[in-house]
PDB file of C-alpha atoms and ligand atoms in Angstrom:
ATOM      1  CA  UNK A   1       8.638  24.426 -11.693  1.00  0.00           C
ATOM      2  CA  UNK A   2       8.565  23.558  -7.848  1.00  0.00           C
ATOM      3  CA  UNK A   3      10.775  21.081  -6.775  1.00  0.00           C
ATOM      4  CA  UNK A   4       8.214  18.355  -5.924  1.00  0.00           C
ATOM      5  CA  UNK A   5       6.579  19.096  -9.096  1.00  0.00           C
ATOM      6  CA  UNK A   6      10.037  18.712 -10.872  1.00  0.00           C
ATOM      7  CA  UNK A   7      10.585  15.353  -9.176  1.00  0.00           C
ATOM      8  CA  UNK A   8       7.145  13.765  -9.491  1.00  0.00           C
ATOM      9  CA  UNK A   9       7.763  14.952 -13.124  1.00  0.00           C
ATOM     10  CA  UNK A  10      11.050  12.623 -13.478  1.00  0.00           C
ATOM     11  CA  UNK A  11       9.954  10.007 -11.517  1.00  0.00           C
ATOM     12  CA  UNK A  12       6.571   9.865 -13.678  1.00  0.00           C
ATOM     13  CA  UNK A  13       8.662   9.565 -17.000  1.00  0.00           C
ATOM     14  CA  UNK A  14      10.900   6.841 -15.076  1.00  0.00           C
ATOM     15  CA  UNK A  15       7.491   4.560 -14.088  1.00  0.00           C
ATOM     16  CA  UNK A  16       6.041   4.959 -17.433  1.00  0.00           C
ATOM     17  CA  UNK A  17       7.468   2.215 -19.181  1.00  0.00           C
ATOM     18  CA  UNK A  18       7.129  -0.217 -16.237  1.00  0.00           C
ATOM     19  CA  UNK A  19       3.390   1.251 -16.158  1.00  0.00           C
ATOM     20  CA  UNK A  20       3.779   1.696 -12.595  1.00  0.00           C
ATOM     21  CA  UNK A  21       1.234   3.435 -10.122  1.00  0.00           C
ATOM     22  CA  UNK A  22       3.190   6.344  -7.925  1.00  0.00           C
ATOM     23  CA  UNK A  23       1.627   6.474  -4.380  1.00  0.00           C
ATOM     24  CA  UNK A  24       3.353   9.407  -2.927  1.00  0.00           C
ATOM     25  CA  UNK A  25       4.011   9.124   0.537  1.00  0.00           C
ATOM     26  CA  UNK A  26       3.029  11.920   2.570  1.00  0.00           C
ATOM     27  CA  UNK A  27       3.233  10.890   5.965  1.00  0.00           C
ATOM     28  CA  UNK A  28       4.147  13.717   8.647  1.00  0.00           C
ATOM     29  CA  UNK A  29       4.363  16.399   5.698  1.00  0.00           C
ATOM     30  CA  UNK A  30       2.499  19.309   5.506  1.00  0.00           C
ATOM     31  CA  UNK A  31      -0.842  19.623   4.185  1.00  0.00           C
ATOM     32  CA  UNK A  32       0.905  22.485   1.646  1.00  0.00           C
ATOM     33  CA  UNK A  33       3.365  20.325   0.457  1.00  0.00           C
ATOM     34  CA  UNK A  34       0.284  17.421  -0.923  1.00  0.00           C
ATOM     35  CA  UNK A  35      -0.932  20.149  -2.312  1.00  0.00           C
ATOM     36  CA  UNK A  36       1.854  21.482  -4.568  1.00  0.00           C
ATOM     37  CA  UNK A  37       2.232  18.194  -5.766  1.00  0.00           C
ATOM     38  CA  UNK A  38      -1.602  17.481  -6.460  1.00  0.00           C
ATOM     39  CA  UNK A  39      -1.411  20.663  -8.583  1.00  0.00           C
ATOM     40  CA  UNK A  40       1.252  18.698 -10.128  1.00  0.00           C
ATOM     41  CA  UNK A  41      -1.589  16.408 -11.079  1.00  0.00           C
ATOM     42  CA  UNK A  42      -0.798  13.864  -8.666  1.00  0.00           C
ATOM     43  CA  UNK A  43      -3.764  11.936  -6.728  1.00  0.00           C
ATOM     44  CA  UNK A  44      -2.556   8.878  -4.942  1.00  0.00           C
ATOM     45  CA  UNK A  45      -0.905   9.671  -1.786  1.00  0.00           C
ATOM     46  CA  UNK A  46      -0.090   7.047   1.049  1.00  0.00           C
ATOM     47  CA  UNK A  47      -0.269   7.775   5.163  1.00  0.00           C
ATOM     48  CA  UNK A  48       0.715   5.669   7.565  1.00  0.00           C
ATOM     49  CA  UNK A  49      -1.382   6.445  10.545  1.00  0.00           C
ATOM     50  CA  UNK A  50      -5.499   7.015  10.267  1.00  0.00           C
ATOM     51  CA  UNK A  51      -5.709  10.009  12.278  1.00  0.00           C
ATOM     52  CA  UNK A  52      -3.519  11.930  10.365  1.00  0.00           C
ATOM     53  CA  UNK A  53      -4.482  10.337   6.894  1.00  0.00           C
ATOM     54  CA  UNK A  54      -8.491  11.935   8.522  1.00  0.00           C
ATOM     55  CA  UNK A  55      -6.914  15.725   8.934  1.00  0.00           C
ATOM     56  CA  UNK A  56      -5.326  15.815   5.586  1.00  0.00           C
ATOM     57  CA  UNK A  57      -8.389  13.947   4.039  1.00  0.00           C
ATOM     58  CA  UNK A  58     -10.742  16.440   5.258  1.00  0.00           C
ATOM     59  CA  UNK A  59      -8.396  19.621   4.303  1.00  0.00           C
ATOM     60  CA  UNK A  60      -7.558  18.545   0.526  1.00  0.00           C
ATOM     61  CA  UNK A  61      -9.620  17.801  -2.373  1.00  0.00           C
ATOM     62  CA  UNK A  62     -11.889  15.206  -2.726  1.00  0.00           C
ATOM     63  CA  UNK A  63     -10.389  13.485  -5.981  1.00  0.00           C
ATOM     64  CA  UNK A  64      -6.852  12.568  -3.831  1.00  0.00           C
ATOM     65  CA  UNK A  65      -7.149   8.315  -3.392  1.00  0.00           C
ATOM     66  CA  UNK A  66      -5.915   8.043  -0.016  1.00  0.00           C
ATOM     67  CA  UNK A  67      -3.771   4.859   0.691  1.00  0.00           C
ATOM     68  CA  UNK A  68      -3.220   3.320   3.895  1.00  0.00           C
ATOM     69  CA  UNK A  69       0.543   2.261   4.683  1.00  0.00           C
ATOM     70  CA  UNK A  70       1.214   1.584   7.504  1.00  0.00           C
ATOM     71  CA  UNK A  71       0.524  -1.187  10.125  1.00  0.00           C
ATOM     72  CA  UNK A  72      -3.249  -0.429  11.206  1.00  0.00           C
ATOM     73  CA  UNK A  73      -4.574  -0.853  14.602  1.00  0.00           C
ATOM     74  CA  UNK A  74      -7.863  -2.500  14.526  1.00  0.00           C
ATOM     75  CA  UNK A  75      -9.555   0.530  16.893  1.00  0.00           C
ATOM     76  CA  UNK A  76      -8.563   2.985  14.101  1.00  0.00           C
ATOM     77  CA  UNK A  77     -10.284   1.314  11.775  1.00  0.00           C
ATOM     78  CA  UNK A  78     -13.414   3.294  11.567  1.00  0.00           C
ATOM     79  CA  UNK A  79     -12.168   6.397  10.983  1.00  0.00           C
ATOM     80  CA  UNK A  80     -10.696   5.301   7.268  1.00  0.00           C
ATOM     81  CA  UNK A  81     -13.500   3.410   6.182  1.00  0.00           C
ATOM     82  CA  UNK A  82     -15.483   6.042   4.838  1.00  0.00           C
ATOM     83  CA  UNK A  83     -13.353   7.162   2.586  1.00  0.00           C
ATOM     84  CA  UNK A  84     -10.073   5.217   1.741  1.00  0.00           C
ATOM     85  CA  UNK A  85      -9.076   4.218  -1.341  1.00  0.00           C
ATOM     86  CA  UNK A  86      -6.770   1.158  -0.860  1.00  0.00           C
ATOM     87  CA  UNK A  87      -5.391  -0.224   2.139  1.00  0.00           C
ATOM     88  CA  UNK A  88      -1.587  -1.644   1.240  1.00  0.00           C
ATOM     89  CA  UNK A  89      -0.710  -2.866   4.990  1.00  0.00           C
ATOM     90  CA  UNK A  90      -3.316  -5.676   5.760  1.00  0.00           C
ATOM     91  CA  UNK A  91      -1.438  -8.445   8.225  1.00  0.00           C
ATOM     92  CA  UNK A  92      -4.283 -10.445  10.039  1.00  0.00           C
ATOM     93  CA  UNK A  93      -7.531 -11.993   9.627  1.00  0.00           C
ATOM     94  CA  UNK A  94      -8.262  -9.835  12.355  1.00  0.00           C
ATOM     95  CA  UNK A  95      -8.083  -6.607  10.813  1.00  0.00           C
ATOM     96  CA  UNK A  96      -9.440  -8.122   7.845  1.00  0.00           C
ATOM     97  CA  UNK A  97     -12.887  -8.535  10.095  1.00  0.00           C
ATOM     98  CA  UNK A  98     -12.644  -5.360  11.318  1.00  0.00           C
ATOM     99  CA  UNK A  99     -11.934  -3.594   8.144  1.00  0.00           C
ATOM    100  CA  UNK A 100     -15.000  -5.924   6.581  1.00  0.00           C
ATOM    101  CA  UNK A 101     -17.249  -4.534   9.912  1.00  0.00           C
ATOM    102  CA  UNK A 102     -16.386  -0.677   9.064  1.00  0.00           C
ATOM    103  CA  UNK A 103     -16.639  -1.342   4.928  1.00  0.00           C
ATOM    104  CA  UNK A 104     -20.606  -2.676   6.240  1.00  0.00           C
ATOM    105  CA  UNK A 105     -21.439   0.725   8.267  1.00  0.00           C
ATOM    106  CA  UNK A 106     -19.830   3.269   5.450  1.00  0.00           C
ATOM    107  CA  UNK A 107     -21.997   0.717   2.838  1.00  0.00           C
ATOM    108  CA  UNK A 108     -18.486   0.322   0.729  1.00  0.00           C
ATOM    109  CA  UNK A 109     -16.001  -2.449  -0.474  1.00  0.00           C
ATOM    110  CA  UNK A 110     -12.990  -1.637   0.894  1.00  0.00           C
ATOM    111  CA  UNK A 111     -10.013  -2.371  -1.524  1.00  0.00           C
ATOM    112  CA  UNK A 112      -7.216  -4.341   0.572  1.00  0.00           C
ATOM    113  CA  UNK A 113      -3.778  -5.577  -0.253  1.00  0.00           C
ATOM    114  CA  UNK A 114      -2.056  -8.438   1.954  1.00  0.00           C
ATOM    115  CA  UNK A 115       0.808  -7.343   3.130  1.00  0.00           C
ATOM    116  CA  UNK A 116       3.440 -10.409   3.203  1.00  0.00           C
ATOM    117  CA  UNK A 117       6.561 -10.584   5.398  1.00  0.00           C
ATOM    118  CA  UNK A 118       9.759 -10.948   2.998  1.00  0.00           C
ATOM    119  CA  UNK A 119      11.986  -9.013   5.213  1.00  0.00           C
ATOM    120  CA  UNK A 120      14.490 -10.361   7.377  1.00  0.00           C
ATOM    121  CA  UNK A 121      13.938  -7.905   9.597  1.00  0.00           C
ATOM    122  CA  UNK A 122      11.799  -9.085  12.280  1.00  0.00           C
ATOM    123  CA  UNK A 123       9.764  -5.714  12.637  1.00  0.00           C
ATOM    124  CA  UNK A 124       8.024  -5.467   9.478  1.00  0.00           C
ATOM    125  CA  UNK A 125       4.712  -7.038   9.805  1.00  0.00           C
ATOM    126  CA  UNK A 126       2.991  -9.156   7.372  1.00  0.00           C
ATOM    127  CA  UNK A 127       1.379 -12.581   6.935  1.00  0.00           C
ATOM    128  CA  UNK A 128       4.142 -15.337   5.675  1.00  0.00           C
ATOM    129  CA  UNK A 129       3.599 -17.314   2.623  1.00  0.00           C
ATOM    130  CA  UNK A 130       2.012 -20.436   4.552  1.00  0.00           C
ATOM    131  CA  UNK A 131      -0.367 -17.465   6.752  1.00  0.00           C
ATOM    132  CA  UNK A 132      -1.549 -16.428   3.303  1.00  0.00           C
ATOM    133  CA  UNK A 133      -1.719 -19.830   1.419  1.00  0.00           C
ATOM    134  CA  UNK A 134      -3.948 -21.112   4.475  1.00  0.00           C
ATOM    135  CA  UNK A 135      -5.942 -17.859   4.170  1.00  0.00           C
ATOM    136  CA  UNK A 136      -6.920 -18.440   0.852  1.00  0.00           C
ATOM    137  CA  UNK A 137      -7.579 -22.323   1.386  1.00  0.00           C
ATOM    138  CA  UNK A 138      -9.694 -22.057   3.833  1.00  0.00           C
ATOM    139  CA  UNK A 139     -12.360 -19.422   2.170  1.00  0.00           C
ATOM    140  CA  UNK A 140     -11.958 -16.743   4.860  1.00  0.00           C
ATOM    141  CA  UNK A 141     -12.446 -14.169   2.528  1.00  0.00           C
ATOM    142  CA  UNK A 142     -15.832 -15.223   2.020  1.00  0.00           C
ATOM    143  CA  UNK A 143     -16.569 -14.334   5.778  1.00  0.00           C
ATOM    144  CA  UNK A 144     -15.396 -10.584   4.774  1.00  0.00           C
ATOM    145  CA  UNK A 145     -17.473  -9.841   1.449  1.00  0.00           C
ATOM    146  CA  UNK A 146     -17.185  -6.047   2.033  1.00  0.00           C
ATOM    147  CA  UNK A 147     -13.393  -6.472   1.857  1.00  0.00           C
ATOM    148  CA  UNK A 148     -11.770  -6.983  -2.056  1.00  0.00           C
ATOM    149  CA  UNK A 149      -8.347  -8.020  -2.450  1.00  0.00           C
ATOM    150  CA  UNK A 150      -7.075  -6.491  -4.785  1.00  0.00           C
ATOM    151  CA  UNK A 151      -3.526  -7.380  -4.283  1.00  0.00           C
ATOM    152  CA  UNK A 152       0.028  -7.575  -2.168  1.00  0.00           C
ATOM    153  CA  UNK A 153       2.349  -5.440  -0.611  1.00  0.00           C
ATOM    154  CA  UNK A 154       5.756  -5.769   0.797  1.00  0.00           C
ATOM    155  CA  UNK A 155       8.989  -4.099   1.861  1.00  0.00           C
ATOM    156  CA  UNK A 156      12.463  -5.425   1.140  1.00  0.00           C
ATOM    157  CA  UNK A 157      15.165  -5.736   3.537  1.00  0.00           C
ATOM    158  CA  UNK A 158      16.858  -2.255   4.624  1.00  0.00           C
ATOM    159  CA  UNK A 159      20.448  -3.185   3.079  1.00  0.00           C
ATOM    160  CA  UNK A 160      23.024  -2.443   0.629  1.00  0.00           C
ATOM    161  CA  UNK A 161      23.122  -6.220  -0.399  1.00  0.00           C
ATOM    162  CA  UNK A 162      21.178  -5.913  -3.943  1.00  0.00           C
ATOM    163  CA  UNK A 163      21.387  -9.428  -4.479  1.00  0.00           C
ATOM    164  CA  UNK A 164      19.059  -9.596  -1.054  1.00  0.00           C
ATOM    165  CA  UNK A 165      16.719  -6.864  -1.733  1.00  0.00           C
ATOM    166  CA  UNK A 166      16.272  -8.692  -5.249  1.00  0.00           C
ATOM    167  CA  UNK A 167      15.785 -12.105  -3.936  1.00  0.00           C
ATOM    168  CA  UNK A 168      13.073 -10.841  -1.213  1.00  0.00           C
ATOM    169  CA  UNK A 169      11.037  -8.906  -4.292  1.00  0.00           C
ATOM    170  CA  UNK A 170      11.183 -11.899  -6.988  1.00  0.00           C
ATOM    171  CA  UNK A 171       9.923 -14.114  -4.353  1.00  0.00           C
ATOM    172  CA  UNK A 172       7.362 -11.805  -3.441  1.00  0.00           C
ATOM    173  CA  UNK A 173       6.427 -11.754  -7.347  1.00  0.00           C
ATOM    174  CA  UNK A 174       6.341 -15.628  -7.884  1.00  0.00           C
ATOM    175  CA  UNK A 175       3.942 -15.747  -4.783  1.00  0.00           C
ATOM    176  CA  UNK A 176       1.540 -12.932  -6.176  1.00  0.00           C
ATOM    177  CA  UNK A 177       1.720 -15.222  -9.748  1.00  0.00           C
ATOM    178  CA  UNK A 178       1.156 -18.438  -8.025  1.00  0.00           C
ATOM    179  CA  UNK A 179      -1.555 -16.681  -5.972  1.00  0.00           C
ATOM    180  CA  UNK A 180      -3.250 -14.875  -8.407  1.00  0.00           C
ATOM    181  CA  UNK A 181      -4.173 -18.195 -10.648  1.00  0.00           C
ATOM    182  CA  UNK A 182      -4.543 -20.592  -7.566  1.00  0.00           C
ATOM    183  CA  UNK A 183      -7.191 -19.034  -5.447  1.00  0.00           C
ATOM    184  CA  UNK A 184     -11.056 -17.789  -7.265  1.00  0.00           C
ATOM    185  CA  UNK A 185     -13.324 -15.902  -5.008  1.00  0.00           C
ATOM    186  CA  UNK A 186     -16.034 -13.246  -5.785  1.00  0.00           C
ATOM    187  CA  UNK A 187     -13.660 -10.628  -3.133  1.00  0.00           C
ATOM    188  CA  UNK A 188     -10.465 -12.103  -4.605  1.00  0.00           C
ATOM    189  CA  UNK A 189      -9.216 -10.124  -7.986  1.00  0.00           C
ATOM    190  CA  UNK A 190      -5.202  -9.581  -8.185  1.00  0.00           C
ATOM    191  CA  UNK A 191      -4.393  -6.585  -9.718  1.00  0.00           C
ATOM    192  CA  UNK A 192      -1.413  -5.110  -8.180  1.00  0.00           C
ATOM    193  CA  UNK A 193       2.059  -5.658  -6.652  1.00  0.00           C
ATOM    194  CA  UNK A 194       2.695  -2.612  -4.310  1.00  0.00           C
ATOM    195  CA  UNK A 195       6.990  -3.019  -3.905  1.00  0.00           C
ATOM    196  CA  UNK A 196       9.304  -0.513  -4.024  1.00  0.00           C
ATOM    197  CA  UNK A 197      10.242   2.968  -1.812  1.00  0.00           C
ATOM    198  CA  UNK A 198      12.926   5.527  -2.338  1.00  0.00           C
ATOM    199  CA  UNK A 199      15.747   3.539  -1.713  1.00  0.00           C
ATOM    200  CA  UNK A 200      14.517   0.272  -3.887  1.00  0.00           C
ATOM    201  CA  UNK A 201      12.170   1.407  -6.167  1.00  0.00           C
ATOM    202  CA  UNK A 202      14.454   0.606  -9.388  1.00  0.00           C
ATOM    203  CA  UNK A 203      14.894  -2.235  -8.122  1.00  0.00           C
ATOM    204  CA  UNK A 204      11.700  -3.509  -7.557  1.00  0.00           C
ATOM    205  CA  UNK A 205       9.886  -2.572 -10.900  1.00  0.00           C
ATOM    206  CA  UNK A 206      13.062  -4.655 -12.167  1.00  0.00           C
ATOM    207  CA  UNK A 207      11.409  -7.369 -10.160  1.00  0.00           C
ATOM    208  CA  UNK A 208       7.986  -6.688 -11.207  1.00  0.00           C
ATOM    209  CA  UNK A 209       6.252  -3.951  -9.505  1.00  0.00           C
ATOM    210  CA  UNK A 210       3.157  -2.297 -10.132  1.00  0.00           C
ATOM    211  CA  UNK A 211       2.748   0.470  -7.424  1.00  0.00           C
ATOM    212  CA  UNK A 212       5.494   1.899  -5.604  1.00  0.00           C
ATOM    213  CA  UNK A 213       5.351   3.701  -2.442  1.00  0.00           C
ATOM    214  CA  UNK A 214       7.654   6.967  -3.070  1.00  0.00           C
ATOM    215  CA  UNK A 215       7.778   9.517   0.106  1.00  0.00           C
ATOM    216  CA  UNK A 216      11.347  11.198   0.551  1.00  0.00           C
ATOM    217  CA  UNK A 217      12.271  11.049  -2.521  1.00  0.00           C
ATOM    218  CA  UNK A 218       9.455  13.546  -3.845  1.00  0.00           C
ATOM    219  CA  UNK A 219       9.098  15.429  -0.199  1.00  0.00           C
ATOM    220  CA  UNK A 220      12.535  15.229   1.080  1.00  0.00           C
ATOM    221  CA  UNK A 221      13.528  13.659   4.618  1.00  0.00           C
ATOM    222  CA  UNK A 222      11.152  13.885   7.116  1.00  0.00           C
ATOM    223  CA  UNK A 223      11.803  15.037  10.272  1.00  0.00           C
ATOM    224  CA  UNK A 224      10.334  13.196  13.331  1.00  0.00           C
ATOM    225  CA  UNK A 225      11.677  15.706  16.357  1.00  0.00           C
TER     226      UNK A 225
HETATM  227  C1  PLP B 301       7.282   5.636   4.742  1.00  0.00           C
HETATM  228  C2  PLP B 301       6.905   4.489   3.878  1.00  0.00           C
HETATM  229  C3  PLP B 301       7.249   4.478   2.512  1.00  0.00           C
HETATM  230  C4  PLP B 301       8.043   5.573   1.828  1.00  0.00           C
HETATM  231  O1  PLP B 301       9.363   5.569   2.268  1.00  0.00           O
HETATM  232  P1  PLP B 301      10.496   6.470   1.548  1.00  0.00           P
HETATM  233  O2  PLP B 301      11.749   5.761   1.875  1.00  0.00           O
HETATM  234  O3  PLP B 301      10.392   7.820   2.155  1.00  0.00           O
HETATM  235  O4  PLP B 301      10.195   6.476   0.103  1.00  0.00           O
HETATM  236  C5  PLP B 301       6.829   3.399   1.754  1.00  0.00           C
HETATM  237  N1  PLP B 301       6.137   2.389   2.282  1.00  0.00           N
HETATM  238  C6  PLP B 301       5.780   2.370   3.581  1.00  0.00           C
HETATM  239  C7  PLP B 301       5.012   1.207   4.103  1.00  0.00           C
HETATM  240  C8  PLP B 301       6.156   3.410   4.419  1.00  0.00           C
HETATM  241  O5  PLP B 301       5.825   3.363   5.710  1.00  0.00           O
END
C-alpha cells in the first residue's frame, strides 16, 4: 500500500467512530499525489486558492467534491461556482453576495459554511459571534437564496496550550448548537462543524467535530519555495 493510501487508511478507522467527514487538504500538491489517494477511495479534497482548486478540478475526476478553504477573494469567485462542492471559509456578507451572484449564473445552490473567528490570532479571518448572531437576525440570508448554509468552520489557536485549543473549539460548538435551533430560514440547515487540522484534529472531534480539514498529515509538509 502507498503511503497516502496507508494513512488515509488509519486516519479513516480513527474518524469512524466520531463519524467524521475527512476533507483532505491538497493545496500546492501535485495533481499525482490527489490521485493516489482518490484511488484510495477518497473524494473530498480542500484548496485554498480558486485558481489552483480550477487546474486540479479540470485534470481529476469528476466525482472529487472540491472544498474551498481558504480566505476567498470576492473577484475569484466565479471561477468556483460552477462546480464546488462546499465552501468552508465564508467571512462577510460580502462574499456571501458575491458567492449568491455566481451560484445565479452557474443555476446552482452553493453550499457555504461561516467561518467564525475563535483564534487569538489576529490573522485568521472570520465573522465573530455578535457578526454572525446579527447576520442571522436580520434575515440577510434571505437576500442570498442561491447560497445554503450548511454549517461553520473554524481554526484553533496555533499553540501547545491544549487547554486553549480546547476552550476555542467547545465554544465554537456551543455557538453552532445555539445557532442551529435559534435561527429558521429556507437557506439555513446546520449540518456540519468543520474543526480540526493535523495538529488538532483529536482534539477537536473530542470537542465535537464533524469534518476535519487533514492536509500534511496524509501528503506530508508542503513546501512553499
Ligand atoms: C492548510 C489548511 C488545512 C490543513 O492543514 P494541515 O496542518 O496541513 O493539516 C486546514 N484548514 C485550512 C483552512 C487550511 O488552510
Amino acid at each position: 500500500m502507498s503511503k497516502i493510501a496507508d494513512t488515509l487508511s488509519k486516519l479513516n478507522i480513527e474518524l469512524e467512530p466520531y463519524e467524521a467527514r475527512l476533507v483532505a487538504i491538497s493545496k500546492t500538491k501535485p495533481s499525482s499525489d490527489i490521485k493516489e489517494a482518490y484511488e484510495a477511495g477518497q473524494r473530498d479534497f480542500g484548496e485554498n486558492k480558486a485558481q489552483e482548486m480550477t487546474q486540479k478540478y479540470e485534470e481529476l475526476p469528476s466525482d472529487i467534491r472540491w472544498h474551498m478553504v481558504g480566505h476567498m477573494q470576492r473577484n475569484k469567485v466565479k471561477y468556483i461556482a460552477p462546480y464546488v462542492y462546499l465552501i468552508h471559509s465564508v467571512d462577510s456578507e460580502k462574499l456571501l453576495r458575491t458567492i449568491d451572484k455566481e451560484a445565479v449564473k452557474s443555476d446552482r445552490i452553493i453550499n457555504c459554511l461561516l467561518q467564525v473567528h475563535i483564534a487569538e490570532e489576529s490573522t485568521k479571518f472570520g465573522f465573530d459571534e455578535a457578526e454572525l448572531n446579527d447576520l442571522l437576525e436580520n434575515d440577510f440570508l434571505k437576500e442570498v437564496p442561491n447560497v445554503r448554509v450548511v454549517g461553520l468552520m473554524g481554526m484553533a489557536t496555533n499553540t501547545d496550550n491544549e487547554a486553549q485549543v480546547i476552550r476555542e473549539f467547545q465554544g465554537l460548538k456551543l455557538l453552532y448548537d445555539e445557532i442551529k435551533e435559534k435561527y429558521k430560514a429556507d437557506n439555513f440547515s446546520l449540518k456540519y462543524l468543520s474543526m480540526g487540522m493535523s495538529g488538532d484534529y483529536p482534539i477537536a472531534l473530542e470537542c465535537g467535530s464533524n469534518m476535519v480539514r487533514i492536509g500534511s498529515t496524509i501528503f506530508g509538509e508542503r513546501n512553499y519555495g
